[in-house]
mmCIF file of C-alpha atoms in Angstrom:
data_model
loop_
_atom_site.group_PDB
_atom_site.id
_atom_site.type_symbol
_atom_site.label_atom_id
_atom_site.label_comp_id
_atom_site.label_asym_id
_atom_site.label_seq_id
_atom_site.Cartn_x
_atom_site.Cartn_y
_atom_site.Cartn_z
ATOM 1 C CA MET A 1 77.188 -68.275 74.344
ATOM 2 C CA ASN A 2 73.603 -68.352 75.410
ATOM 3 C CA VAL A 3 73.833 -64.789 76.720
ATOM 4 C CA LEU A 4 75.320 -63.532 73.456
ATOM 5 C CA HIS A 5 72.432 -65.291 71.517
ATOM 6 C CA ARG A 6 69.797 -63.693 73.832
ATOM 7 C CA VAL A 7 71.316 -60.289 73.429
ATOM 8 C CA THR A 8 71.533 -60.701 69.677
ATOM 9 C CA ASP A 9 67.944 -61.836 69.580
ATOM 10 C CA ALA A 10 66.837 -58.785 71.625
ATOM 11 C CA VAL A 11 68.669 -56.518 69.224
ATOM 12 C CA MET A 12 67.039 -58.270 66.237
ATOM 13 C CA ARG A 13 63.569 -57.716 67.715
ATOM 14 C CA VAL A 14 64.417 -53.941 68.070
ATOM 15 C CA LEU A 15 65.556 -53.863 64.460
ATOM 16 C CA VAL A 16 62.475 -55.679 63.288
ATOM 17 C CA PHE A 17 60.249 -53.123 65.237
ATOM 18 C CA VAL A 18 62.177 -50.195 63.706
ATOM 19 C CA ALA A 19 61.907 -51.721 60.207
ATOM 20 C CA CYS A 20 58.129 -52.343 60.644
ATOM 21 C CA THR A 21 57.713 -48.733 61.787
ATOM 22 C CA TYR A 22 59.443 -47.454 58.672
ATOM 23 C CA LEU A 23 57.216 -49.678 56.533
ATOM 24 C CA ILE A 24 54.097 -48.378 58.197
ATOM 25 C CA TYR A 25 55.328 -44.814 57.677
ATOM 26 C CA ILE A 26 56.039 -45.554 53.975
ATOM 27 C CA VAL A 27 52.556 -46.858 53.400
ATOM 28 C CA PHE A 28 51.058 -43.798 55.271
ATOM 29 C CA ALA A 29 53.217 -41.338 53.267
ATOM 30 C CA CYS A 30 52.551 -42.828 49.923
ATOM 31 C CA ALA A 31 48.807 -43.043 50.645
ATOM 32 C CA MET A 32 48.854 -39.461 51.771
ATOM 33 C CA GLN A 33 50.706 -38.477 48.496
ATOM 34 C CA VAL A 34 48.093 -40.285 46.325
ATOM 35 C CA VAL A 35 45.127 -38.880 48.150
ATOM 36 C CA SER A 36 46.463 -35.332 48.037
ATOM 37 C CA ARG A 37 47.439 -35.600 44.414
ATOM 38 C CA TYR A 38 44.423 -37.129 42.914
ATOM 39 C CA LEU A 39 41.605 -35.994 45.297
ATOM 40 C CA LEU A 40 42.771 -32.626 46.372
ATOM 41 C CA ASN A 41 44.724 -31.765 43.139
ATOM 42 C CA SER A 42 47.702 -30.701 45.274
ATOM 43 C CA SER A 43 50.858 -32.481 45.965
ATOM 44 C CA VAL A 44 52.424 -32.642 49.438
ATOM 45 C CA ALA A 45 56.186 -31.963 48.993
ATOM 46 C CA TRP A 46 57.660 -33.850 51.899
ATOM 47 C CA THR A 47 55.960 -37.302 51.596
ATOM 48 C CA GLU A 48 57.974 -38.529 48.573
ATOM 49 C CA GLU A 49 61.334 -37.531 50.031
ATOM 50 C CA THR A 50 60.670 -38.917 53.511
ATOM 51 C CA ALA A 51 59.260 -42.149 52.157
ATOM 52 C CA ARG A 52 62.458 -42.611 50.036
ATOM 53 C CA PHE A 53 64.515 -42.014 53.081
ATOM 54 C CA ALA A 54 62.476 -44.440 55.172
ATOM 55 C CA PHE A 55 62.750 -47.075 52.487
ATOM 56 C CA ALA A 56 66.577 -46.894 52.284
ATOM 57 C CA SER A 57 66.757 -46.920 56.124
ATOM 58 C CA MET A 58 64.439 -49.848 56.355
ATOM 59 C CA GLY A 59 66.545 -51.873 53.936
ATOM 60 C CA MET A 60 69.733 -51.115 55.880
ATOM 61 C CA ILE A 61 68.162 -51.867 59.176
ATOM 62 C CA GLY A 62 66.664 -55.079 57.890
ATOM 63 C CA ALA A 63 69.794 -56.410 56.441
ATOM 64 C CA PRO A 64 71.314 -57.772 59.713
ATOM 65 C CA VAL A 65 68.018 -59.395 60.575
ATOM 66 C CA ALA A 66 67.955 -61.167 57.121
ATOM 67 C CA LEU A 67 71.648 -62.120 57.681
ATOM 68 C CA ARG A 68 70.832 -63.509 61.128
ATOM 69 C CA LYS A 69 67.883 -65.659 59.784
ATOM 70 C CA GLY A 70 69.891 -66.840 56.849
ATOM 71 C CA LEU A 71 67.450 -64.967 54.397
ATOM 72 C CA HIS A 72 70.074 -63.039 52.537
ATOM 73 C CA VAL A 73 70.583 -63.657 48.852
ATOM 74 C CA ASN A 74 72.875 -66.669 48.184
ATOM 75 C CA VAL A 75 73.658 -69.256 45.616
ATOM 76 C CA ASP A 76 73.302 -72.521 47.397
ATOM 77 C CA ILE A 77 74.327 -74.900 44.615
ATOM 78 C CA LEU A 78 77.685 -75.608 46.389
ATOM 79 C CA GLU A 79 76.092 -75.720 49.821
ATOM 80 C CA ASN A 80 73.729 -78.339 48.801
ATOM 81 C CA ARG A 81 76.432 -80.684 47.639
ATOM 82 C CA LEU A 82 78.815 -80.291 50.649
ATOM 83 C CA LYS A 83 78.563 -82.405 53.792
ATOM 84 C CA GLY A 84 80.442 -82.399 57.220
ATOM 85 C CA LYS A 85 83.659 -80.512 57.502
ATOM 86 C CA ALA A 86 83.620 -79.275 53.908
ATOM 87 C CA LEU A 87 80.302 -77.490 54.623
ATOM 88 C CA LEU A 88 81.772 -75.949 57.716
ATOM 89 C CA VAL A 89 84.764 -74.660 55.892
ATOM 90 C CA GLN A 90 82.471 -73.214 53.154
ATOM 91 C CA ARG A 91 80.389 -71.427 55.796
ATOM 92 C CA LEU A 92 83.494 -70.094 57.385
ATOM 93 C CA VAL A 93 84.881 -68.807 54.053
ATOM 94 C CA LEU A 94 81.348 -67.218 53.371
ATOM 95 C CA ASN A 95 81.486 -65.594 56.840
ATOM 96 C CA VAL A 96 84.870 -64.128 56.140
ATOM 97 C CA LEU A 97 83.459 -62.484 52.892
ATOM 98 C CA LEU A 98 80.431 -61.261 54.772
ATOM 99 C CA LEU A 99 82.541 -59.894 57.506
ATOM 100 C CA ALA A 100 84.691 -57.996 54.961
ATOM 101 C CA ALA A 101 81.501 -56.541 53.289
ATOM 102 C CA SER A 102 80.124 -55.581 56.744
ATOM 103 C CA TYR A 103 83.363 -53.871 57.606
ATOM 104 C CA ILE A 104 83.243 -51.822 54.360
ATOM 105 C CA LEU A 105 79.709 -50.822 55.224
ATOM 106 C CA LEU A 106 80.836 -49.798 58.694
ATOM 107 C CA ARG A 107 83.966 -47.998 57.669
ATOM 108 C CA TYR A 108 82.745 -46.119 54.772
ATOM 109 C CA GLY A 109 79.328 -45.475 56.356
ATOM 110 C CA LEU A 110 81.191 -43.772 59.159
ATOM 111 C CA VAL A 111 83.125 -41.694 56.523
ATOM 112 C CA LEU A 112 79.862 -40.748 54.905
ATOM 113 C CA PHE A 113 78.323 -39.932 58.169
ATOM 114 C CA LYS A 114 81.197 -37.704 59.146
ATOM 115 C CA ASN A 115 81.547 -35.985 55.769
ATOM 116 C CA ILE A 116 77.805 -35.349 55.305
ATOM 117 C CA GLY A 117 78.137 -32.923 58.171
ATOM 118 C CA GLY A 118 75.781 -29.869 57.842
ATOM 119 C CA THR A 119 73.957 -31.088 54.749
ATOM 120 C CA TYR A 120 70.119 -30.944 54.911
ATOM 121 C CA SER A 121 67.528 -32.670 52.797
ATOM 122 C CA PRO A 122 65.947 -30.437 50.174
ATOM 123 C CA ALA A 123 62.234 -30.737 51.014
ATOM 124 C CA VAL A 124 62.052 -31.203 54.735
ATOM 125 C CA LYS A 125 65.374 -29.846 55.870
ATOM 126 C CA ILE A 126 66.350 -32.650 58.186
ATOM 127 C CA PRO A 127 70.008 -33.367 58.622
ATOM 128 C CA MET A 128 71.186 -36.044 56.274
ATOM 129 C CA ARG A 129 73.003 -37.670 59.151
ATOM 130 C CA CYS A 130 69.560 -38.715 60.303
ATOM 131 C CA VAL A 131 69.194 -40.467 56.973
ATOM 132 C CA TYR A 132 72.690 -42.149 56.734
ATOM 133 C CA TYR A 133 72.923 -43.336 60.282
ATOM 134 C CA SER A 134 71.602 -46.748 59.142
ATOM 135 C CA VAL A 135 74.660 -47.553 56.906
ATOM 136 C CA PRO A 136 77.251 -47.791 59.628
ATOM 137 C CA LEU A 137 74.784 -49.259 62.078
ATOM 138 C CA SER A 138 73.930 -52.014 59.631
ATOM 139 C CA GLY A 139 77.650 -52.728 59.050
ATOM 140 C CA LEU A 140 78.385 -52.940 62.819
ATOM 141 C CA ILE A 141 75.421 -55.252 63.580
ATOM 142 C CA SER A 142 76.033 -57.413 60.535
ATOM 143 C CA MET A 143 79.721 -57.927 61.732
ATOM 144 C CA TRP A 144 78.418 -58.999 65.141
ATOM 145 C CA VAL A 145 76.007 -61.410 63.509
ATOM 146 C CA VAL A 146 78.613 -62.886 61.264
ATOM 147 C CA ILE A 147 81.097 -63.226 64.187
ATOM 148 C CA LEU A 148 78.545 -64.976 66.327
ATOM 149 C CA ASP A 149 77.670 -67.341 63.551
ATOM 150 C CA SER A 150 81.364 -68.085 63.022
ATOM 151 C CA LEU A 151 81.741 -68.743 66.781
ATOM 152 C CA ASP A 152 78.820 -71.149 66.602
ATOM 153 C CA ILE A 153 80.466 -73.008 63.707
ATOM 154 C CA LEU A 154 83.830 -73.232 65.521
ATOM 155 C CA LEU A 155 82.190 -74.450 68.723
ATOM 156 C CA VAL A 156 80.423 -77.206 66.756
ATOM 157 C CA THR A 157 83.675 -78.186 65.231
ATOM 158 C CA TRP A 158 85.537 -78.064 68.590
ATOM 159 C CA ARG A 159 82.923 -80.281 70.239
ATOM 160 C CA GLY A 160 83.016 -82.681 67.382
ATOM 161 C CA GLU A 161 79.201 -82.477 66.789
ATOM 162 C CA GLU A 162 77.683 -83.030 63.397
ATOM 163 C CA TRP A 163 76.631 -79.945 61.472
#
């Protein structure tokens, strides 16, 4: 199990690096757009489009990291009231739902990736596959994170340890 956690942590570090790179690019592109529009009286066409693509990709790439760290949006009113085995069951049910949502992202992200084929973005003419790659990737890595969390829960239960 430790090897799986180390591999997952390494993947998370790569995802954080990629998401931070996207964020730095977004700040650069938006600043460039503001400077060119207000100081030079000329708008740069590609900055808005690429910043939008980077923002969407950053969100999709960051989702598995948030899931791994438990930072995803949740309503914890029930979780705060449960103890012991009931909490474990609630976590497993939540993981089944997260696994289903991640599977939908993976499956239909792959369909989108396949069907987008030879489409190019309007301003910079990059293949739209370069933009939509993050959807199935996010689904796949999120599935991995949820499965690993579920295995941790089951191991705790099997060992008889307190959660």
